XYZ file of C-alpha atoms in Angstrom:
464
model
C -6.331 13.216 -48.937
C -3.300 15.231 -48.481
C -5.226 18.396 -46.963
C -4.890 20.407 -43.690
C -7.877 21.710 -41.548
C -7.430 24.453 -39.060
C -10.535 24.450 -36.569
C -10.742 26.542 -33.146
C -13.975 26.750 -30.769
C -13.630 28.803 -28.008
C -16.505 30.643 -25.699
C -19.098 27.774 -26.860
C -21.467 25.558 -24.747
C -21.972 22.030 -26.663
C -24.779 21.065 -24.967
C -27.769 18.051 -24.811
C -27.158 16.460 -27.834
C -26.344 12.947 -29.225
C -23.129 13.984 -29.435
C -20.833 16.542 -28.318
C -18.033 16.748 -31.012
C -16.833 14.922 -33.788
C -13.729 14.928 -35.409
C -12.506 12.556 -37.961
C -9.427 12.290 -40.349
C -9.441 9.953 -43.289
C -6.948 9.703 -45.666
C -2.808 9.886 -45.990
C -1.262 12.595 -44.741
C -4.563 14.169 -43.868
C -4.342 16.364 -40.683
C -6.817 18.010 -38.772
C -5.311 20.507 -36.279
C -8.049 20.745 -33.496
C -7.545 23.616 -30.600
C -10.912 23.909 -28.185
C -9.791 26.174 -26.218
C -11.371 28.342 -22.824
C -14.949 26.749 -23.487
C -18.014 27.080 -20.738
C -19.014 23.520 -21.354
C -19.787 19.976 -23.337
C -22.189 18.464 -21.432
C -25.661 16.271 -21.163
C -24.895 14.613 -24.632
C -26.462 11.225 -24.538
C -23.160 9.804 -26.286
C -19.455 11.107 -26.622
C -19.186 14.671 -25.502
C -15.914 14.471 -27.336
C -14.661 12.256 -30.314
C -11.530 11.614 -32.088
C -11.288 9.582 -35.118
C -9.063 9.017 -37.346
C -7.661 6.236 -39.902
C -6.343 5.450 -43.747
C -3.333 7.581 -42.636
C -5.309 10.988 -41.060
C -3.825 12.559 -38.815
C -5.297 14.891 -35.947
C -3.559 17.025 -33.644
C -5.547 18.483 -30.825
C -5.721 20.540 -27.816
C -8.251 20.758 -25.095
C -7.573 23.065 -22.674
C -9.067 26.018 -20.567
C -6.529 28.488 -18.986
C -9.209 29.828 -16.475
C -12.044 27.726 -14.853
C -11.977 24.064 -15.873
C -13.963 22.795 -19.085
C -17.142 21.174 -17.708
C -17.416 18.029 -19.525
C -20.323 16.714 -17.297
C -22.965 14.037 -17.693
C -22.042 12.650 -21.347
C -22.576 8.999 -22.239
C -25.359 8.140 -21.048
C -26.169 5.666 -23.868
C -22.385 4.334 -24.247
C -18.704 5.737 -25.156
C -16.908 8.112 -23.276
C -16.509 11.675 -22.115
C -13.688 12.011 -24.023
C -13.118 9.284 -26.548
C -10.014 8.439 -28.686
C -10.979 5.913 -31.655
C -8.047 5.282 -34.036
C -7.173 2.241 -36.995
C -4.772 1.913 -40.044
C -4.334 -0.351 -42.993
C -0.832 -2.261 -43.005
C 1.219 -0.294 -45.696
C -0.611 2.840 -45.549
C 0.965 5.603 -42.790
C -0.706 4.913 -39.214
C -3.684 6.746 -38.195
C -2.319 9.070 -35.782
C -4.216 11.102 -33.099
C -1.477 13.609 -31.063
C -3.607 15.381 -28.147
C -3.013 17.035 -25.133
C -5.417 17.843 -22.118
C -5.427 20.560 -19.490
C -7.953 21.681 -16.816
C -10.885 19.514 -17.958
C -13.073 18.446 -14.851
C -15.180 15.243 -16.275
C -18.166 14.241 -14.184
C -19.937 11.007 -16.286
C -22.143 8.486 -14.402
C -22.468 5.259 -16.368
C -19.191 5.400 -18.247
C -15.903 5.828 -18.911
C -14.216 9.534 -18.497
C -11.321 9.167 -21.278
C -11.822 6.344 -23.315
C -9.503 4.962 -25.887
C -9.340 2.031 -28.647
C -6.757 1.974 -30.932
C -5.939 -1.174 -33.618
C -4.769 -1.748 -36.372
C -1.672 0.473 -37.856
C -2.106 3.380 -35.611
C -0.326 4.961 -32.921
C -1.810 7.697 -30.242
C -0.011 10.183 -28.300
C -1.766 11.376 -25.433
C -1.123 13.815 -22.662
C -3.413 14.501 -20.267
C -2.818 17.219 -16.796
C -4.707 19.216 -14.345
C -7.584 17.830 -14.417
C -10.521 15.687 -12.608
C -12.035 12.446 -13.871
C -15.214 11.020 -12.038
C -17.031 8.039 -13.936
C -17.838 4.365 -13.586
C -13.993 3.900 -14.907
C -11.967 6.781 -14.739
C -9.192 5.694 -17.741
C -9.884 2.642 -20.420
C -7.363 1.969 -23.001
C -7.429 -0.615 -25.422
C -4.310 -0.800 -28.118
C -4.476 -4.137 -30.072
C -2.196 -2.584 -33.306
C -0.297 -4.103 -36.314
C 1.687 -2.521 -38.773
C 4.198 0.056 -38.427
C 4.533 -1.081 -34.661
C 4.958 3.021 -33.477
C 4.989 3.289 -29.584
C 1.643 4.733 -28.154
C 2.213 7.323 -25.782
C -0.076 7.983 -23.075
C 0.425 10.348 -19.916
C -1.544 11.329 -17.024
C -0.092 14.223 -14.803
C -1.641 15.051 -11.751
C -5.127 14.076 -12.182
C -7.622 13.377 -9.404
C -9.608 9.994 -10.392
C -12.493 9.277 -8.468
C -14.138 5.774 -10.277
C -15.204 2.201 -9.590
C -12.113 1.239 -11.549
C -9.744 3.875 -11.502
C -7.763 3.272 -14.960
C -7.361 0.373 -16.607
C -5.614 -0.734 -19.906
C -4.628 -3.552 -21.971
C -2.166 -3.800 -24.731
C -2.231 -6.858 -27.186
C 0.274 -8.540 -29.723
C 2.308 -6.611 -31.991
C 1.675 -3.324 -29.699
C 4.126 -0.979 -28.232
C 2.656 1.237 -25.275
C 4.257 3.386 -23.025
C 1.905 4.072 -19.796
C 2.979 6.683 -16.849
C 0.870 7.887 -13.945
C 2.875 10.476 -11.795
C 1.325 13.081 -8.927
C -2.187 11.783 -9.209
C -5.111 10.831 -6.674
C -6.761 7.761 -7.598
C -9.670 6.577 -5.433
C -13.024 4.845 -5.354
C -16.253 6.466 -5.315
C -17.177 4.561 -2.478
C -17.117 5.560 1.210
C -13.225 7.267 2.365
C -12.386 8.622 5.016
C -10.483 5.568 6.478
C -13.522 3.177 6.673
C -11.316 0.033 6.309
C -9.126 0.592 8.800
C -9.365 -1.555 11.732
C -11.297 -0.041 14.895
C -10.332 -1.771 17.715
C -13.403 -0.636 19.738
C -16.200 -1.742 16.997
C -17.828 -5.022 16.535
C -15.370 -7.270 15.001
C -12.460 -5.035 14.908
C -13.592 -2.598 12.254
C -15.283 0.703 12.011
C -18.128 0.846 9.318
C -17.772 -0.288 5.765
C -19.970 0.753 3.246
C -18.078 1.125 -0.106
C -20.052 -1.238 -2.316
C -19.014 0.590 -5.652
C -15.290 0.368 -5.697
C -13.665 -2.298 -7.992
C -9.632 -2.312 -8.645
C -7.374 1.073 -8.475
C -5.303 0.519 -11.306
C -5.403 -3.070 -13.949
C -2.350 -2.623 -16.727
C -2.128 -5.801 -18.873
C 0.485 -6.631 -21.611
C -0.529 -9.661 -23.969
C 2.010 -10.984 -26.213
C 0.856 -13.563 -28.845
C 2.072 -17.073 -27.837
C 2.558 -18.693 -24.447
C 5.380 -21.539 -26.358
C 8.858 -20.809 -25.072
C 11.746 -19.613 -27.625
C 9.250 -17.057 -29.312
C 10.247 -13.545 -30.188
C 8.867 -11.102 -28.794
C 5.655 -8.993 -29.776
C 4.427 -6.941 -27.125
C 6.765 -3.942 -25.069
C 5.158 -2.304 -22.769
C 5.958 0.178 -20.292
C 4.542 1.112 -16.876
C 5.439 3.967 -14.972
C 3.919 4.748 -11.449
C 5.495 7.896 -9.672
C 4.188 9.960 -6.546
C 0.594 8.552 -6.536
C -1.824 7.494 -3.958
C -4.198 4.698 -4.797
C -6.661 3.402 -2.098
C -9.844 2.520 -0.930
C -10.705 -0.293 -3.529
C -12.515 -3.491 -3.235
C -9.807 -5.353 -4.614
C -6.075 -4.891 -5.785
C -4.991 -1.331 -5.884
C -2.310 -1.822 -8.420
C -2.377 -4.654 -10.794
C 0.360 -4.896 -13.308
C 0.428 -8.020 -15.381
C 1.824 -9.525 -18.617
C 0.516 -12.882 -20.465
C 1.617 -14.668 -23.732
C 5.225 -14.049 -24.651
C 4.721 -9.990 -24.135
C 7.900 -8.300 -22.368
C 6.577 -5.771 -19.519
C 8.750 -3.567 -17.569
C 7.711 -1.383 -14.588
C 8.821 0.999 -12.470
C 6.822 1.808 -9.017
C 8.394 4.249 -7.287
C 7.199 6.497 -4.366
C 3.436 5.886 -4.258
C 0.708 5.661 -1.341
C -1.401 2.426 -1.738
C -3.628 2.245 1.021
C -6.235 0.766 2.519
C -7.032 -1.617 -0.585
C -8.437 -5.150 -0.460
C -11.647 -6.051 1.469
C -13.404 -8.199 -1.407
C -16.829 -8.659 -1.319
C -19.156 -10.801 1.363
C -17.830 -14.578 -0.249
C -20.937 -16.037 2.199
C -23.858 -14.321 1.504
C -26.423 -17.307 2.207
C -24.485 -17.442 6.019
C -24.098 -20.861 5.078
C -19.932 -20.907 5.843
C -19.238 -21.485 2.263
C -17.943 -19.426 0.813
C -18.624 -18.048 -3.451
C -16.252 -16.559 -5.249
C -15.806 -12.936 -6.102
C -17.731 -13.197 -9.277
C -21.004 -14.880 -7.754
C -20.801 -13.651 -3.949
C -23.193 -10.523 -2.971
C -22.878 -6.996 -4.163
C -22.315 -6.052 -0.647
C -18.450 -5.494 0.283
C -17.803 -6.554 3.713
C -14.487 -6.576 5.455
C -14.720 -9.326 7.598
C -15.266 -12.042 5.100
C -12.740 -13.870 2.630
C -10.914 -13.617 -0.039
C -9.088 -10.419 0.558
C -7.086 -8.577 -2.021
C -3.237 -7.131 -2.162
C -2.103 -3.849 -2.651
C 0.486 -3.744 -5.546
C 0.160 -7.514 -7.637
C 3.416 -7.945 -10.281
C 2.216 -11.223 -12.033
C 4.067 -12.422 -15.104
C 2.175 -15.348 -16.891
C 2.352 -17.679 -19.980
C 5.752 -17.313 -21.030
C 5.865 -13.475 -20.402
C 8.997 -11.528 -18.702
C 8.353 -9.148 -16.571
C 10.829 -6.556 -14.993
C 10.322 -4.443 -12.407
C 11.513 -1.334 -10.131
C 9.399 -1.169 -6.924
C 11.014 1.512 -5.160
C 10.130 3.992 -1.662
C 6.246 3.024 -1.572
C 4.475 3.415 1.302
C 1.867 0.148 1.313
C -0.499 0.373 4.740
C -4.048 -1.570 6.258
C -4.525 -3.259 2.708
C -6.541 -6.345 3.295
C -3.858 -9.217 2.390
C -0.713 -8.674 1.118
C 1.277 -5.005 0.616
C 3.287 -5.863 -2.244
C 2.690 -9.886 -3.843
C 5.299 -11.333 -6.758
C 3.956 -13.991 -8.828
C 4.560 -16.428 -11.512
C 2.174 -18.481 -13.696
C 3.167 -21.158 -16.313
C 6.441 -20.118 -17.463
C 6.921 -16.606 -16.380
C 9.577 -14.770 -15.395
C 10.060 -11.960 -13.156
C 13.156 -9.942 -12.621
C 12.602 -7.071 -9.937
C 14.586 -4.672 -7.513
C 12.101 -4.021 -4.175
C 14.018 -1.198 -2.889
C 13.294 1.515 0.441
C 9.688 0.098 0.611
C 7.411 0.505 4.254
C 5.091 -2.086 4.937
C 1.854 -2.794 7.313
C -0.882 -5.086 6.225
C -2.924 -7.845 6.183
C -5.081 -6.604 7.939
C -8.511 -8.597 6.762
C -9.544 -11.082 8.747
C -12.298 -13.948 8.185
C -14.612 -14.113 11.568
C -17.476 -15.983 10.156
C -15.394 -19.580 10.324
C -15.233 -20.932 12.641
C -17.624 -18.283 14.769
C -15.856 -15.892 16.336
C -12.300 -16.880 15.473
C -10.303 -14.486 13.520
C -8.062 -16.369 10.630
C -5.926 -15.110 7.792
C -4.793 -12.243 9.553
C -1.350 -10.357 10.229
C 0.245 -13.321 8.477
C 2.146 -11.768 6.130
C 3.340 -8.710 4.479
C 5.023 -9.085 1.122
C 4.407 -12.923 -0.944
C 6.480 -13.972 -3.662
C 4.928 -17.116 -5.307
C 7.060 -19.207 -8.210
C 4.712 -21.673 -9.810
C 6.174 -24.998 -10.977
C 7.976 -23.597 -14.503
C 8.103 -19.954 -13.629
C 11.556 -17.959 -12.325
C 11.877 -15.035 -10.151
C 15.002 -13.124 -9.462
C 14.495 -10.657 -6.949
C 16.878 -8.050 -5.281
C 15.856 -6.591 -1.673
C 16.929 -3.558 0.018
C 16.393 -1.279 2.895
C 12.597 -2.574 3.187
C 10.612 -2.204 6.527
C 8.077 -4.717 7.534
C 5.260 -5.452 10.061
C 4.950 -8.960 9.127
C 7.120 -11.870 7.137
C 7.611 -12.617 3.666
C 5.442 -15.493 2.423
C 8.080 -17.132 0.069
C 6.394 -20.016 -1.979
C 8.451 -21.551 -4.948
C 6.462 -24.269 -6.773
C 9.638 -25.006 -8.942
C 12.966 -26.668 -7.838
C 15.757 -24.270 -6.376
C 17.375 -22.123 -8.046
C 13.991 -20.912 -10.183
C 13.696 -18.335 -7.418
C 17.185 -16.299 -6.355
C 16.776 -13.773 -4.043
C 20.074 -11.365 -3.424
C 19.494 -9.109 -0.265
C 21.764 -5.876 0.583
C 22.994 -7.221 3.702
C 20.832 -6.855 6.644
C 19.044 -3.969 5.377
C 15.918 -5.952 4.956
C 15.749 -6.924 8.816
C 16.677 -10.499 7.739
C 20.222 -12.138 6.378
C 20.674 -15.165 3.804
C 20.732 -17.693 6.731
C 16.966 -16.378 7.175
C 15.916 -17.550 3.479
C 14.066 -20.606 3.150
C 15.774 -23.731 1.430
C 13.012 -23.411 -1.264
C 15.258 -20.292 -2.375
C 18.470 -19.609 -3.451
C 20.662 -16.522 -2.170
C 22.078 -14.923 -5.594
C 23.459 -11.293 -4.221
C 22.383 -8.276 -4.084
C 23.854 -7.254 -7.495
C 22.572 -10.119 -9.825
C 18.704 -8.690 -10.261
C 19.439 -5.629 -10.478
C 21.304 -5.866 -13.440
C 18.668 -7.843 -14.902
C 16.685 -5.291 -14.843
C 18.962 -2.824 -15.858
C 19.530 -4.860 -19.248
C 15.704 -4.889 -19.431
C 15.873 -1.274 -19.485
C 18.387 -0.426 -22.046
C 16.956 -2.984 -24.550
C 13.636 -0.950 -24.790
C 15.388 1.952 -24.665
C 17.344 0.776 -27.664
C 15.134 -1.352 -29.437
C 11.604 0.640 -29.071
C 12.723 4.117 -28.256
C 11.402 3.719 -24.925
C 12.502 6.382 -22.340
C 14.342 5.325 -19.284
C 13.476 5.962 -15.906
């Protein structure tokens, strides 16, 4: 307790053992300052190749980094964990067990398992900064942050990084946690088949060229959970998404899925990103009997010309969550159902500013029923879906479409206002549904800019 350890490896291979590296820090104000520095490798270790621990107040600071070649980090985990692994917990009225680390030029090739894995609970808090650098694994990024206590923010940042997984990141944050997520400049794919397989191909059977990704799972799953789904609760969960300058495609199903449950308060920003070609599912008929299974009990095979198809960016606020969003100058193209899809559950509420955005999807079609007849198809490009106690206030500019806007409001007018900049949209007020209610152009956005100052004032959140 109370002691400092300096520790530097440089020059070393760490290599074919049960684990890698271990570093722990126990105790208050206990600090381990960790620098591994221009190494060859840490690889073929059957568990972690790196680990991070700390709790009872410890504190490590850490750098991983090669200023040359990347750091091999290949082929750990084969019996569980992950390549690089963050582990942290805290006892209420002790200091948090804190873990500050930053990554650089690390290329992480792991089979079986996760790439960067993190779980963090009780009083701790984790800043992490990760750049430059390749992750290929089963899932490229899982976070877990269920914390109590001092209620710190976790930090974690990804910075051009190529991701190459079945799930590319994915990350949940649970009551009485504060997280701050952002993704900017990166390339997240699936390991399955690229190359454009999913677009349609007029001249092969069915309309589309071959499809043979049967590994890819969902681009990008952030979840906030508050603790209670009973209206007039406080709130116990912030968290912050922020999605800049990335391309996310070729996934079975959603390629951004951003969603907030309980009474947890979520705001987004999406702002210039690729999400392409995302969405086939998986073959819902595999005894060619015309009924179709669902995505959990269908066949292993995906196939693109069989229901249910998936969106490419899904904002879904549930239980008695708020959820606020920026979704600004993405490019969303050939994903299977919808490009962008708004939606409520029990008493959520979404506030949201859809702003410069260029549409073209729905592109998955079922022709297995009836034979030869093509359904679900070039229906729709953008949904936005109230259910029966939910709100959504949504503000709509300079957006291109292919297709319409599926608006379905389960509730009674107004529960969904929609204010639109003019024309800019391609579409006026007098083109609105009566299920919605025109509110002006000006009325979500400031929503959503009040959403933004409070966590900016109450958490010590950044602002976009």
């Amino acid at each position: 307790t109370g002691l400092v350890q300096d520790v530097l490896i440089t020059q070393a291979r760490i290599d074919g053992n049960g684990r890698g590296l271990l570093a722990s820090a126990e105790g208050e104000d206990t600090v381990l300052n960790l620098n591994i520095i221009d190494n060859i490798s840490i690889s073929q270790n059957r568990t972690e190749g790196i680990r991070q621990s700390v709790d009872d107040g410890g504190t490590i600071n850490s750098r991983i980094e090669n200023t040359a070649f990347p750091l091999q980090v290949t082929a750990n985990a084969t019996d569980g964990g992950g390549s690089l692994s963050y582990v942290l917990n805290g006892l209420t009225g002790d200091d948090p067990g804190r873990i500050n680390s930053v990554v650089r030029n690390v290329d992480i090739n792991t089979g079986g398992a996760g790439a960067i894995t993190v779980d963090g609970t009780g009083n701790s808090q984790l800043n992490l900064d990760v750049a430059d650098s390749t992750l290929q694994a089963t899932v490229g990024v899982d976070i877990s942050l269920n914390n109590t206590g001092d209620e710190m923010i976790n930090r974690t940042y990804f910075d051009n990084v190529i991701v190459r997984a079945d799930t590319g990141i994915t990350g949940n944050s649970q009551d009485g946690t504060l997280w701050d997520f952002s993704l900017t400049n990166s390339d997240i794919q699936s390991n399955g088949v690229l190359a454009g397989a999913q677009v349609l191909d007029p001249t092969a059977p069915g309309g589309y060229g071959p499809y043979t990704d049967t590994l890819g799972d969902n681009g990008i799953i952030i979840t906030a959970n508050g603790g209670s789904i009973l209206p007039g609760n406080s709130f116990d969960n912030l968290t912050r998404v922020n999605l800049v300058n990335n391309v996310v495609r070729d996934f079975t199903f959603s390629g951004i899925n951003i969603q907030s449950f309980g009474d947890a308060q979520l705001l987004a920003n999406v702002t210039a990103n690729q999400i392409l070609n995302n969405g086939p599912g998986e073959n819902n008929d595999t005894d060619n009997d015309g009924i179709f299974e669902t995505p959990s009990t269908g066949g292993a095979a995906v196939n693109p010309t069989e229901s249910f198809f998936f969106d490419g960016l899904v904002v879904q606020a549930n239980g008695n969550s708020t959820l606020s969003a920026r979704i600004s100058s993405n490019t969303l193209l050939n994903n299977f159902q919808q490009g962008i899809r708004i939606q409520t559950t029990g008493f959520g509420t979404i506030n949201a500013v859809a702003s410069g955005n260029q549409l073209s999807n729905d592109i998955g079609g079922d022709v297995t029923n009836p034979a030869g007849v093509v359904l679900d198809q070039n229906q729709f490009d953008m949904a936005v879906v109230n259910a029966v106690n939910g709100n959504i206030c949504l503000s709509m500019s300079a957006n291109t479409f292919r297709l319409p806007i599926l608006f379905a409001n389960g509730g009674l007018p107004p529960s969904v206002g929609i204010g639109l900049d003019g024309a800019s949209n391609g579409f006026t007020d007098a083109d609105l549904p009566a299920s919605v209610i025109p509110v002006g152009f000006g009325l979500c956005d400031d929503l959503v800019t009040a959403e933004e100052l409070f966590f900016q004032a109450t958490g010590g959140f950044p602002l976009n």
